[in-house]
Short mmCIF file of C-alpha atoms and ligand atoms in Angstrom, two decimals:
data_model
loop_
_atom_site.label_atom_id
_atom_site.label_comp_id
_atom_site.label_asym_id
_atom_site.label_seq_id
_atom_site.Cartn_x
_atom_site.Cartn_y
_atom_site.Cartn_z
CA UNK K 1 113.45 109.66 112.14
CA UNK K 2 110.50 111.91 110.81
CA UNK K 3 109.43 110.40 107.42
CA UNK K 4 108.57 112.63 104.62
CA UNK K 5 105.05 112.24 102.65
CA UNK K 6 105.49 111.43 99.24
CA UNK K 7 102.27 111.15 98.76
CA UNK K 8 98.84 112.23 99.79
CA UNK K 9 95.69 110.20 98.25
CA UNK K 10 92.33 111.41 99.32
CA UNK K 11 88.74 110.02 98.57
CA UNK K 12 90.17 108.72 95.06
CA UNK K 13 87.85 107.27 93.12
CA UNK K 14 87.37 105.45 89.66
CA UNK K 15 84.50 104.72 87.71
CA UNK K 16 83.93 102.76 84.69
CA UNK K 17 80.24 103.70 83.34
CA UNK K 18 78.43 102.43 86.32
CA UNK K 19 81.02 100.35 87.54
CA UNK K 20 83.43 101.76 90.32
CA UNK K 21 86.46 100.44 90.23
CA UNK K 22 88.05 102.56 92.78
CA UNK K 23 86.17 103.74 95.39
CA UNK K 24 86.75 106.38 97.88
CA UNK K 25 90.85 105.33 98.96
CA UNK K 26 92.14 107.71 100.93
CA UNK K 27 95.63 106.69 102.76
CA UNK K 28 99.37 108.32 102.78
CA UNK K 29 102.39 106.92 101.89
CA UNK K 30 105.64 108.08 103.09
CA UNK K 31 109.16 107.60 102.21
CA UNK K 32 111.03 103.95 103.55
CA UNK K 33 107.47 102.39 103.27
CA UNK K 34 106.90 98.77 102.46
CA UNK K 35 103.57 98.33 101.79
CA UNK K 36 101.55 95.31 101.01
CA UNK K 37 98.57 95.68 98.87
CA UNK K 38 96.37 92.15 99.37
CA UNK K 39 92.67 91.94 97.59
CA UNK K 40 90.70 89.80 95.72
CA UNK K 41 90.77 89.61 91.85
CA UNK K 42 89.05 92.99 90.54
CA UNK K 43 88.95 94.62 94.07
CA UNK K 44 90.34 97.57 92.36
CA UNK K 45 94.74 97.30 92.95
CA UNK K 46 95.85 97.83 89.72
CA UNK K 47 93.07 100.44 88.78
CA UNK K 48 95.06 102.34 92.04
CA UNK K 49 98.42 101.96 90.73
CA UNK K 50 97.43 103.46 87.28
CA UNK K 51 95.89 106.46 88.50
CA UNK K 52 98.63 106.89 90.82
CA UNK K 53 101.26 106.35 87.92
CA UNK K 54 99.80 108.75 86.01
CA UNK K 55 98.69 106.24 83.28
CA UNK K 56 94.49 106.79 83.72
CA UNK K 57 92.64 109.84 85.46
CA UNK K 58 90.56 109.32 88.35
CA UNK K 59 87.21 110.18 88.41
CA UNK K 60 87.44 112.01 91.20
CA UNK K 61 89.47 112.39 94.48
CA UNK K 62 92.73 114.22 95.05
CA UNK K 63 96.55 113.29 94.55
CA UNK K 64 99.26 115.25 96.37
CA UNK K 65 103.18 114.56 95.30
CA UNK K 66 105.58 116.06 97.79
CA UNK K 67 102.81 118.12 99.09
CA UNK K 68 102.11 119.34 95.59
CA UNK K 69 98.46 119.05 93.93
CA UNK K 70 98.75 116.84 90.83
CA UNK K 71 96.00 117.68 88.76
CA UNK K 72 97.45 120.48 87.06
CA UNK K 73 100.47 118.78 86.59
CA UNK K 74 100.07 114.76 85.92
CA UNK K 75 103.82 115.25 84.79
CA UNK K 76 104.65 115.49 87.48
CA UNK K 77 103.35 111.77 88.55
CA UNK K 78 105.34 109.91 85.49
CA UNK K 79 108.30 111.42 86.32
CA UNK K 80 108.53 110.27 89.90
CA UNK K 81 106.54 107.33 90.09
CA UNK K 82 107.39 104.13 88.39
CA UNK K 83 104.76 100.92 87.89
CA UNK K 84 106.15 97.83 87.12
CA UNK K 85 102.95 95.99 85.72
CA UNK K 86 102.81 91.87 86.19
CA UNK K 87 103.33 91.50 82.71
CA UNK K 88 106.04 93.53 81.19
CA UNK K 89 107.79 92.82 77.69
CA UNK K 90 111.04 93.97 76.35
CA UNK K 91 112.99 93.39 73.56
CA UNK K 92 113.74 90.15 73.14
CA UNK K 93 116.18 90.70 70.38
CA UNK K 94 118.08 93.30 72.30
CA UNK K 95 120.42 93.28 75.25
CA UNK K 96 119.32 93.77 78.66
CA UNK K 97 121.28 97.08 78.37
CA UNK K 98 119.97 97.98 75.04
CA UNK K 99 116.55 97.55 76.34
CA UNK K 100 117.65 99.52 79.59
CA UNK K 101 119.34 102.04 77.47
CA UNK K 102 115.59 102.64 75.43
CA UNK K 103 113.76 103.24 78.74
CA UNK K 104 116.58 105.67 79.48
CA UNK K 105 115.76 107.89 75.82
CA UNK K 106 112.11 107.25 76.84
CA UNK K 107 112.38 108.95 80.44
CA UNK K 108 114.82 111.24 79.17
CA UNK K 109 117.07 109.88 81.47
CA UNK K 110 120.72 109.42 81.23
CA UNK K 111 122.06 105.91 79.65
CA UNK K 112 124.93 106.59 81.66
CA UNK K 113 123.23 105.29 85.03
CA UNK K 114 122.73 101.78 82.92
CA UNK K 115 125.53 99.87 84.21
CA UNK K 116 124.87 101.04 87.83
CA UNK K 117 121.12 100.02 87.52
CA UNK K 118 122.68 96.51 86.05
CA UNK K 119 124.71 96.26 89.19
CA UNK K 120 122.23 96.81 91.78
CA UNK K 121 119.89 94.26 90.32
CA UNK K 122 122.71 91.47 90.11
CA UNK K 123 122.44 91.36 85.96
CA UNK K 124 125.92 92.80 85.64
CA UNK K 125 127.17 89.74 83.79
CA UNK K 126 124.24 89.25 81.61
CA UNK K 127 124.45 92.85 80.40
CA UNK K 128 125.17 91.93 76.96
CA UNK K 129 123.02 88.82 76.27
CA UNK K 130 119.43 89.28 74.95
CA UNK K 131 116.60 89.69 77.10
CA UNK K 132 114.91 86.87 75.05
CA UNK K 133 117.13 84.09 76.60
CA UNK K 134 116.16 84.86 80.26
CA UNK K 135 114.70 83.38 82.95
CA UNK K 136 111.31 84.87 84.21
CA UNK K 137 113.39 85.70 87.57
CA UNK K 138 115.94 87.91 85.19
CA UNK K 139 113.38 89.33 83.26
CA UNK K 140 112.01 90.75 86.31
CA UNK K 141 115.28 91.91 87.00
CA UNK K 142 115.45 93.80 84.10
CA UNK K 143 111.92 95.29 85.13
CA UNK K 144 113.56 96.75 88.28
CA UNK K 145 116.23 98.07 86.57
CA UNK K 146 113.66 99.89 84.41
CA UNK K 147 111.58 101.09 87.00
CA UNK K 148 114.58 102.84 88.99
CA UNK K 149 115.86 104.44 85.39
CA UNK K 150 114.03 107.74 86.73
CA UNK K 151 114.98 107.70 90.09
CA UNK K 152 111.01 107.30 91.33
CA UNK K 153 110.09 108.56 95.29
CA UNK K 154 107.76 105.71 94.41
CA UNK K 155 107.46 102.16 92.68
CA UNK K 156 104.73 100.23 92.19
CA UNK K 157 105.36 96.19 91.45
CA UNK K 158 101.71 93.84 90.43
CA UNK K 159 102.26 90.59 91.75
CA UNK K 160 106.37 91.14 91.17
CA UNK K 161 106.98 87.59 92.19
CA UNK K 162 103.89 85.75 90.02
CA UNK K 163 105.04 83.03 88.44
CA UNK K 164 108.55 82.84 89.55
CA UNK K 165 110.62 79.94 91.35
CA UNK K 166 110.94 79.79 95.27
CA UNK K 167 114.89 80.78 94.78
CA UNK K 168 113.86 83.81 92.76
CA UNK K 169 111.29 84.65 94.60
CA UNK K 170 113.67 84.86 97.89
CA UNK K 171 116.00 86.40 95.42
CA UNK K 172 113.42 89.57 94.64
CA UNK K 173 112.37 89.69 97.66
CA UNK K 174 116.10 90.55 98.92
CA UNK K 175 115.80 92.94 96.17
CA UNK K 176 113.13 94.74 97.35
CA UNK K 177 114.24 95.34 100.73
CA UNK K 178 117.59 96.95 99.49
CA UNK K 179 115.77 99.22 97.39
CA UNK K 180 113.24 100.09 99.85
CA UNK K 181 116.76 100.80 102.22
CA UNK K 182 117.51 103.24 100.33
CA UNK K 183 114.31 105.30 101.23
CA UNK K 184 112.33 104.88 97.84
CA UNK K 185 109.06 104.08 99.21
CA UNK K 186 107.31 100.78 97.79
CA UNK K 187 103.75 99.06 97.07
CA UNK K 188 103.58 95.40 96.05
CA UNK K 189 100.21 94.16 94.95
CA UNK K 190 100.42 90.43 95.26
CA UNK K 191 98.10 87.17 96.92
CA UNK K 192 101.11 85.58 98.81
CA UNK K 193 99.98 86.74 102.22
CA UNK K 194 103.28 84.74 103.65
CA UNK K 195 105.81 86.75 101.56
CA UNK K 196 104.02 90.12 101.73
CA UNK K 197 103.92 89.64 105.84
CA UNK K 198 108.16 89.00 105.54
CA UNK K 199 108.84 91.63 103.65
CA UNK K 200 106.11 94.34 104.36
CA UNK K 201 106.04 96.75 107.65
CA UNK K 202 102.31 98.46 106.50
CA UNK K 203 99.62 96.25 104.96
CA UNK K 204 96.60 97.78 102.96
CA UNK K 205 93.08 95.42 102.08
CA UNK K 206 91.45 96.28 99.10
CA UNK K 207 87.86 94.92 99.02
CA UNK K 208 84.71 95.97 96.31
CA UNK K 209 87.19 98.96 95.58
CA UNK K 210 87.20 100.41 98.75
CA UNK K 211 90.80 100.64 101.23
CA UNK K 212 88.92 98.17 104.53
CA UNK K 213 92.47 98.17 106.16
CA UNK K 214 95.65 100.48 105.88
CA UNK K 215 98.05 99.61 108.74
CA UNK K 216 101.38 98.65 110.27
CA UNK K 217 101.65 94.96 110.09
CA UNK K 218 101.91 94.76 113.94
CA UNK K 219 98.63 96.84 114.29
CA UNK K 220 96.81 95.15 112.18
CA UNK K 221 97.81 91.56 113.62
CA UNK K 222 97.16 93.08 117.01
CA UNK K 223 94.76 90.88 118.63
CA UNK K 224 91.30 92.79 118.98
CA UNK K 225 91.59 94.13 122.40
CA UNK K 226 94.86 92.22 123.45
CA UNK K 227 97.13 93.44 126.04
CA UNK K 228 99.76 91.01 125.49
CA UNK K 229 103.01 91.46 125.20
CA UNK K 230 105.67 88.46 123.85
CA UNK K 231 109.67 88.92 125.34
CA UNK K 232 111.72 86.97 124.55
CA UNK K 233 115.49 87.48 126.04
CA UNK K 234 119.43 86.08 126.51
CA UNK K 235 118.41 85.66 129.96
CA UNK K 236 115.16 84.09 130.84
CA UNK K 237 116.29 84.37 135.52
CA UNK K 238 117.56 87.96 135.42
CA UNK K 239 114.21 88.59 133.34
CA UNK K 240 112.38 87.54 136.11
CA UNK K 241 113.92 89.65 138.21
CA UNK K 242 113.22 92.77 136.32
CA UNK K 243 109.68 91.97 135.51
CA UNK K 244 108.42 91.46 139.16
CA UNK K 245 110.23 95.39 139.90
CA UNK K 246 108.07 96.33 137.45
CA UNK K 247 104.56 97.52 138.37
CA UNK K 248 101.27 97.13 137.00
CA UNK K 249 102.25 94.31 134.85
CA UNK K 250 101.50 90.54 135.35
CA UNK K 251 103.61 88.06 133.46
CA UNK K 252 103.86 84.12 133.06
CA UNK K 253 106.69 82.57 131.74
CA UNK K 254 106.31 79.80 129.36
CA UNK K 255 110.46 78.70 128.67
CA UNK K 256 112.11 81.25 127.75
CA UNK K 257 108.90 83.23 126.27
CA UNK K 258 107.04 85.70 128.99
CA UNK K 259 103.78 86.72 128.44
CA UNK K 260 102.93 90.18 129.65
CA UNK K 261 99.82 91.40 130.26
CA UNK K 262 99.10 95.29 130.97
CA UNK K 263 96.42 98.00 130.45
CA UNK K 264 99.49 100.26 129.09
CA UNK K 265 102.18 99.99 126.31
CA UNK K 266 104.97 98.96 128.61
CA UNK K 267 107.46 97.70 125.66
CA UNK K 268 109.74 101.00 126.30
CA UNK K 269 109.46 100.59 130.11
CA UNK K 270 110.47 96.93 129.97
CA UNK K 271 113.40 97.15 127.32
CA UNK K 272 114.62 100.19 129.40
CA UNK K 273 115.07 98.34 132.41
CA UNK K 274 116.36 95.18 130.76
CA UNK K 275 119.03 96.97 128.48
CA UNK K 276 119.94 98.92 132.09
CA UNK K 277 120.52 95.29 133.65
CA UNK K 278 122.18 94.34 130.68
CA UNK K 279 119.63 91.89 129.53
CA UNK K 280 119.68 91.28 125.46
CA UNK K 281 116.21 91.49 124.24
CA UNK K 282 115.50 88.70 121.42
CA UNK K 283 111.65 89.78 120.47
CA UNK K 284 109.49 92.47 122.54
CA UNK K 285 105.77 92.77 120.56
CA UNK K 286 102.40 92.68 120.92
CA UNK K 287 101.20 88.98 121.15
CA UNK K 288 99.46 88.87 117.01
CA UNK K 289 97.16 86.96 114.78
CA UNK K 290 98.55 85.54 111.61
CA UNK K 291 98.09 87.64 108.34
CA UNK K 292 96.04 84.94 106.44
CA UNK K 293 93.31 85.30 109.60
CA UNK K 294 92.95 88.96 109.44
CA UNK K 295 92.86 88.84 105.79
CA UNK K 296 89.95 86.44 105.70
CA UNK K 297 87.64 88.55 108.45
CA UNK K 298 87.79 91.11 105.63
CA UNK K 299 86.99 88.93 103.22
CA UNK K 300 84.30 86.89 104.93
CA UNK K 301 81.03 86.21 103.49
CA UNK K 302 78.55 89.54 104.35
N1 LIG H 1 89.37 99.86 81.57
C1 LIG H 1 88.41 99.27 82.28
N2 LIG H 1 87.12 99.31 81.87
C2 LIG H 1 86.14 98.71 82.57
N3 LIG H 1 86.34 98.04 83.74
C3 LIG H 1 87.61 97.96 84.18
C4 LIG H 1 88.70 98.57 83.49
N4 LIG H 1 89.84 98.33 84.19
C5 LIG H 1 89.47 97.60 85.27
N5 LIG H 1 88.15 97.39 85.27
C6 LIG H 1 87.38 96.65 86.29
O1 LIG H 1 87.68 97.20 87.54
C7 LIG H 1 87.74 96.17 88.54
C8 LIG H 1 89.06 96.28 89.28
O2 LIG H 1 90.08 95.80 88.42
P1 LIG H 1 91.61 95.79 88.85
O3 LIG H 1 92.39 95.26 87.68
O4 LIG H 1 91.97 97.12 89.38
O5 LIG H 1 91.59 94.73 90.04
P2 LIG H 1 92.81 94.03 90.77
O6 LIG H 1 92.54 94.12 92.23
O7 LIG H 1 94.10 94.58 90.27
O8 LIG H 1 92.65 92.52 90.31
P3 LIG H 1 93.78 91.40 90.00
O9 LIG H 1 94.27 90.90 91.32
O10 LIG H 1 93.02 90.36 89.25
O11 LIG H 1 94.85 92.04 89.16
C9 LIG H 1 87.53 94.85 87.83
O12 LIG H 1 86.19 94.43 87.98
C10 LIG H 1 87.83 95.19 86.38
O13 LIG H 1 87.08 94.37 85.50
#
């Protein structure tokens, strides 16, 4: 399925007197992504989000939504993109639907959609209690709810799961995915490589302001010049079988993993030929390097 561009970032830059926050980021992000944003403190993340919400100007650098320039029309930005920001307050003396119901008059959206909202992010039975009793894990809740009031292309969450237990934290993270299934595309700034590499399928590496990596997670791991594949299958003997009909590949088998090596991206050959000798394929990838690795030969010491 072709994925549409939502939206278009080229050479964006922001500077701060002589500081640049921002510097140069050029990447694309289309609808259904899940992208992880890892860097450093100050390597520029939420200084990207803001311009991209709309909230600060850049500097300089260009900002397309739905193929559309932006900088006529920074509108245009607010009303489809939402940031959730690491530290969001509400209300405390209000309900979670009151508070819901203001961001609704605020994005002139309509309070109608509250309950719905209220459903999605499992708060349906704490409608009517105020925001002030919650746990950090609900508030955050809430702070979905808010960001989906205007039915964003886009959402941007700092660090959503800072500061929250493991069970919420498994508990957002199953959030995230079933928004993101519904094809809203969505960046997650955050330092927990292991959670960002389970939920994530691009990553991006912010460093000194400047985008060092923008990938799919499985490129990125890649290991630098690796040919390797990693199968994995129901049925370890009939593998066997297919792999040695197969040319130009040469494969040991370690249990019931087989490591493939070949000059070529064989993974559509080989799952061809298995699924046509009814062979159930468990895992067929590239053989990778953990995220924390990759993520620390960007950040080594120059
Ligand atoms: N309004 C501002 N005026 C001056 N400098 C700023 C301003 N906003 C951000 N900066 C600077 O820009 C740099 C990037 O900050 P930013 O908050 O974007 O980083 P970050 O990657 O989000 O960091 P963190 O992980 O700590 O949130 C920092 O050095 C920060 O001090």
């Amino acid at each position: 399925m072709k994925m549409e561009k939502v939206l278009e970032i080229q050479d964006l830059t922001k500077r701060y007197d002589n500081f640049t926050a921002v510097d140069n980021v050029s990447l694309d992000i289309n609808e259904g992504d899940l992208i992880g944003l890892l860097g450093h403190n100050g390597a520029g993340k939420t200084t990207l989000f803001v311009m991209l919400t709309g909230l600060t100007i850049p500097t300089s650098g260009s900002i397309k939504l739905l193929g559309e320039d932006i900088e006529k029309n920074i509108m245009m930005l607010k009303e489809n993109i939402s940031f959730l920001p690491d530290n969001t307050l509400y209300y405390e003396n209000l309900t979670a639907k009151e508070n819901l119901e203001y961001f609704c008059d605020l994005a002139d959206a309509d309070r109608s959609k509250v309950p719905e909202l209220l459903e999605l992010v499992g708060m349906s039975k704490w409608a009517d209690k105020k925001v002030g009793e919650f746990s950090k894990g609900m508030v955050q809740r809430i702070g979905f709810a808010q960001a989906l009031v205007k039915d964003p292309k886009v959402i941007f969450l700092d660090e959503p799961t800072a500061g929250l237990d493991p069970e919420a934290r498994v508990e957002m993270n199953q959030l995230l995915k079933k928004l993101n299934e519904r094809g809203i595309a969505i960046v997650i700034s955050s330092h927990v490589l292991s959670e960002i590499k389970d939920i994530c399928s691009k990553i991006a590496i912010m460093k000194q302001g400047k985008l060092v990596a923008f990938d799919t997670l499985e490129n990125l791991c890649r290991k630098e010049n690796s040919n390797v594949f990693l199968l994995e299958t129901k049925d370890p003997e009939t593998t066997v079988e297919v792999l040695s009909s197969v040319d130009s590949i040469k494969f040991v088998r370690e249990g019931n993993i087989f490591r493939i090596t070949s000059e070529e991206d064989v993974r559509e050959r080989i799952s061809s030929e298995l699924n046509r000798m009814g062979v159930i394929i468990l895992n067929l990838r590239y053989e990778t390097e953990d995220l924390f690795d990759i993520f620390k030969k960007y950040y080594k010491v120059d």
